[in-house]
Amino acid sequence: MSTGAAVAGPDGALRCPWALSTDDYVSYHDEEWGRPVHGDDALFERLSLEAFQSGLSWITILRRRPGFRAAFAGFRIEKVAAFTDTDRERLLADPGIIRNRAKIDATLANARVLADWAEGDLDELIWSHAPDRAARPVPRTLADVPAVTPESTALSKALKKRGLRFVGPTTAYALMQACGLVDDHLEACVARSAP
């Protein structure tokens, strides 16, 4: 039975156990997850993909990420904000993405809200909720990794207050993990950054 501790991969390096569940995860885990992401468009992409992931496995989203990027104009906020009803219907029929009406509508609505923000506002708002890394315990096993934190709850509330949708506390925490606001790589993981 797995203890949720770091596991040696085929190359002998210790990684978070989830990273070894499929080959597609290894490079995502090693090169992206937990690495700082800045820029409004880049953060809009991550926020949108985390919302699409809600209720699904991340691998489903990761494997369809090229399709999402093509369908949503590279997640450029200004372009997505200008999508029409015809674009919405195109998205609802696109087999390269998750064709969930509520999630598609939320992504389009979020782009329209964000298009009215000043450049850098999304980046500033999200990163203002990054906890002090030195004050956080380093996770030793998966059991030490939370699904929600006070910071993710506060980020969720701040995003909702500004008009964004599909941004609950769990989605907000997944965003924080994916974009490097927190480093939830396990203590023994090769991808863990230095404190």
Coordinates of C-alpha atoms in Angstrom, one line a residue:
M1 CA 0.0 0.0 0.0
S2 CA 1.3 3.5 -0.9
T3 CA 2.2 5.8 1.9
G4 CA 1.9 8.8 -0.4
A5 CA 5.7 9.4 0.0
A6 CA 7.9 10.3 -3.0
V7 CA 8.5 7.4 -5.3
A8 CA 11.5 6.5 -7.5
G9 CA 10.7 6.8 -11.2
P10 CA 12.3 4.8 -14.1
D11 CA 15.3 7.2 -14.0
G12 CA 15.7 6.6 -10.2
A13 CA 14.7 10.1 -9.2
L14 CA 12.2 10.5 -6.5
R15 CA 9.0 12.3 -7.5
C16 CA 5.5 12.9 -6.1
P17 CA 3.6 9.7 -6.6
W18 CA 1.0 11.2 -8.9
A19 CA 3.7 12.2 -11.4
L20 CA 4.4 8.6 -12.1
S21 CA 0.9 7.5 -12.8
T22 CA 1.2 8.2 -16.5
D23 CA 4.1 9.3 -18.8
D24 CA 2.2 12.5 -19.6
Y25 CA 2.6 13.7 -16.1
V26 CA 6.4 13.4 -15.7
S27 CA 7.4 16.4 -17.8
Y28 CA 4.4 18.4 -16.5
H29 CA 5.4 17.6 -12.9
D30 CA 9.1 18.2 -13.4
E31 CA 9.0 21.3 -15.6
E32 CA 5.7 23.1 -14.9
W33 CA 3.7 22.2 -11.8
G34 CA 4.8 24.5 -8.9
R35 CA 6.9 26.8 -11.1
P36 CA 6.0 30.5 -10.9
V37 CA 3.7 31.7 -13.7
H38 CA 3.2 35.4 -14.3
G39 CA 1.2 37.4 -16.9
D40 CA -2.5 37.9 -17.2
D41 CA -3.0 35.7 -20.3
A42 CA -0.9 32.9 -18.8
L43 CA -2.8 33.0 -15.5
F44 CA -6.1 33.2 -17.4
E45 CA -5.2 30.0 -19.2
R46 CA -4.3 28.2 -15.9
L47 CA -7.4 29.5 -14.2
S48 CA -9.6 28.4 -17.1
L49 CA -8.0 25.0 -17.3
E50 CA -8.4 24.4 -13.5
A51 CA -12.1 25.3 -13.8
F52 CA -12.5 22.8 -16.7
Q53 CA -10.7 20.2 -14.6
S54 CA -13.3 20.5 -11.8
G55 CA -14.9 17.1 -11.4
L56 CA -12.4 15.5 -13.8
S57 CA -8.9 14.2 -13.6
W58 CA -6.1 16.6 -14.5
I59 CA -4.7 14.2 -17.1
T60 CA -7.9 14.7 -19.1
I61 CA -7.2 18.4 -19.3
L62 CA -3.5 18.0 -19.8
R63 CA -3.9 15.8 -22.8
R64 CA -6.4 18.2 -24.3
R65 CA -4.5 21.3 -23.6
P66 CA -3.4 21.9 -27.2
G67 CA -7.0 21.7 -28.2
F68 CA -8.0 24.1 -25.5
R69 CA -5.3 26.5 -26.6
A70 CA -6.4 26.3 -30.2
A71 CA -10.1 26.7 -29.4
F72 CA -9.6 29.6 -27.0
A73 CA -7.2 31.7 -29.1
G74 CA -4.2 30.9 -27.0
F75 CA -6.2 32.2 -24.0
R76 CA -5.4 35.7 -24.9
I77 CA -8.0 37.6 -22.8
E78 CA -8.8 40.3 -25.4
K79 CA -9.5 37.7 -28.1
V80 CA -11.6 35.4 -25.9
A81 CA -13.6 38.4 -24.6
A82 CA -14.5 39.2 -28.2
F83 CA -15.9 35.7 -28.9
T84 CA -19.4 35.8 -30.3
D85 CA -22.4 33.4 -30.0
T86 CA -21.0 31.7 -33.1
D87 CA -17.7 31.1 -31.3
R88 CA -19.6 29.7 -28.3
E89 CA -21.5 27.2 -30.5
R90 CA -18.2 26.3 -32.1
L91 CA -16.7 25.6 -28.6
L92 CA -19.8 23.5 -27.6
A93 CA -19.2 21.3 -30.7
D94 CA -15.4 21.1 -30.4
P95 CA -14.3 17.5 -29.6
G96 CA -10.8 18.8 -28.7
I97 CA -12.0 20.3 -25.5
I98 CA -14.4 19.5 -22.6
R99 CA -17.7 20.6 -24.0
N100 CA -19.3 21.6 -20.7
R101 CA -21.7 24.5 -21.3
A102 CA -21.3 26.0 -17.8
K103 CA -17.5 25.9 -18.0
I104 CA -17.4 27.3 -21.5
D105 CA -19.8 30.1 -20.5
A106 CA -17.7 30.8 -17.4
T107 CA -14.5 31.1 -19.4
L108 CA -16.1 33.5 -21.9
A109 CA -17.6 35.6 -19.1
N110 CA -14.3 35.6 -17.2
A111 CA -12.5 36.9 -20.3
R112 CA -15.0 39.7 -20.6
V113 CA -14.6 40.7 -17.0
L114 CA -10.8 40.5 -17.2
A115 CA -10.7 42.5 -20.5
D116 CA -11.9 45.5 -18.4
W117 CA -9.1 45.2 -15.9
A118 CA -5.8 47.1 -16.2
E119 CA -2.9 45.1 -17.5
G120 CA -1.2 43.2 -14.7
D121 CA -4.3 43.3 -12.4
L122 CA -5.0 39.6 -12.5
D123 CA -1.3 38.8 -11.9
E124 CA -1.2 41.2 -9.0
L125 CA -4.5 39.9 -7.4
I126 CA -3.5 36.2 -7.7
W127 CA 0.1 36.7 -6.4
S128 CA -1.1 38.9 -3.5
H129 CA -2.6 35.7 -2.1
A130 CA 0.7 33.7 -2.1
P131 CA 1.4 32.5 1.4
D132 CA 4.8 32.9 3.0
R133 CA 6.7 29.9 1.8
A134 CA 8.9 29.9 4.9
A135 CA 5.9 29.6 7.2
R136 CA 4.4 26.6 5.4
P137 CA 5.4 23.1 6.4
V138 CA 7.1 21.1 3.7
P139 CA 4.8 18.2 2.7
R140 CA 6.4 14.8 3.3
T141 CA 3.5 12.7 1.9
L142 CA 0.4 13.4 -0.1
A143 CA -1.6 13.4 3.1
D144 CA 0.2 16.6 4.0
V145 CA -1.0 18.4 0.9
P146 CA -4.3 20.3 1.5
A147 CA -7.1 20.7 -1.0
V148 CA -8.1 24.1 0.4
T149 CA -6.3 26.7 2.5
P150 CA -7.2 30.0 4.1
E151 CA -5.3 31.7 1.3
S152 CA -7.1 29.8 -1.5
T153 CA -10.4 30.7 0.2
A154 CA -9.5 34.3 0.3
L155 CA -8.3 34.2 -3.4
S156 CA -11.6 32.6 -4.4
K157 CA -13.6 35.3 -2.6
A158 CA -11.5 38.1 -4.2
L159 CA -11.9 36.6 -7.7
K160 CA -15.7 36.2 -7.2
K161 CA -16.0 39.7 -5.8
R162 CA -14.4 41.0 -9.0
G163 CA -17.0 39.1 -11.1
L164 CA -15.1 35.8 -12.0
R165 CA -16.9 32.5 -12.1
F166 CA -16.0 28.8 -11.5
V167 CA -13.3 29.9 -9.0
G168 CA -14.1 28.1 -5.8
P169 CA -11.5 27.6 -3.0
T170 CA -10.5 24.1 -4.3
T171 CA -10.0 25.4 -7.9
A172 CA -8.1 28.4 -6.4
Y173 CA -5.8 26.1 -4.5
A174 CA -5.1 24.0 -7.6
L175 CA -4.3 27.2 -9.4
M176 CA -1.9 28.2 -6.6
Q177 CA -0.2 24.8 -6.9
A178 CA 0.0 24.9 -10.7
C179 CA 1.3 28.5 -10.8
G180 CA 3.9 28.2 -8.1
L181 CA 2.3 30.3 -5.4
V182 CA 2.9 27.3 -3.2
D183 CA 5.4 24.5 -3.6
D184 CA 3.6 21.2 -2.9
H185 CA 6.2 19.0 -4.3
L186 CA 7.0 16.5 -1.5
E187 CA 10.1 17.0 0.6
A188 CA 12.1 14.2 -1.2
C189 CA 10.9 15.1 -4.7
V190 CA 13.5 15.9 -7.3
A191 CA 11.3 18.9 -8.5
R192 CA 11.0 20.5 -5.1
S193 CA 12.5 24.0 -5.1
A194 CA 15.0 25.1 -2.5
P195 CA 13.4 27.1 0.3

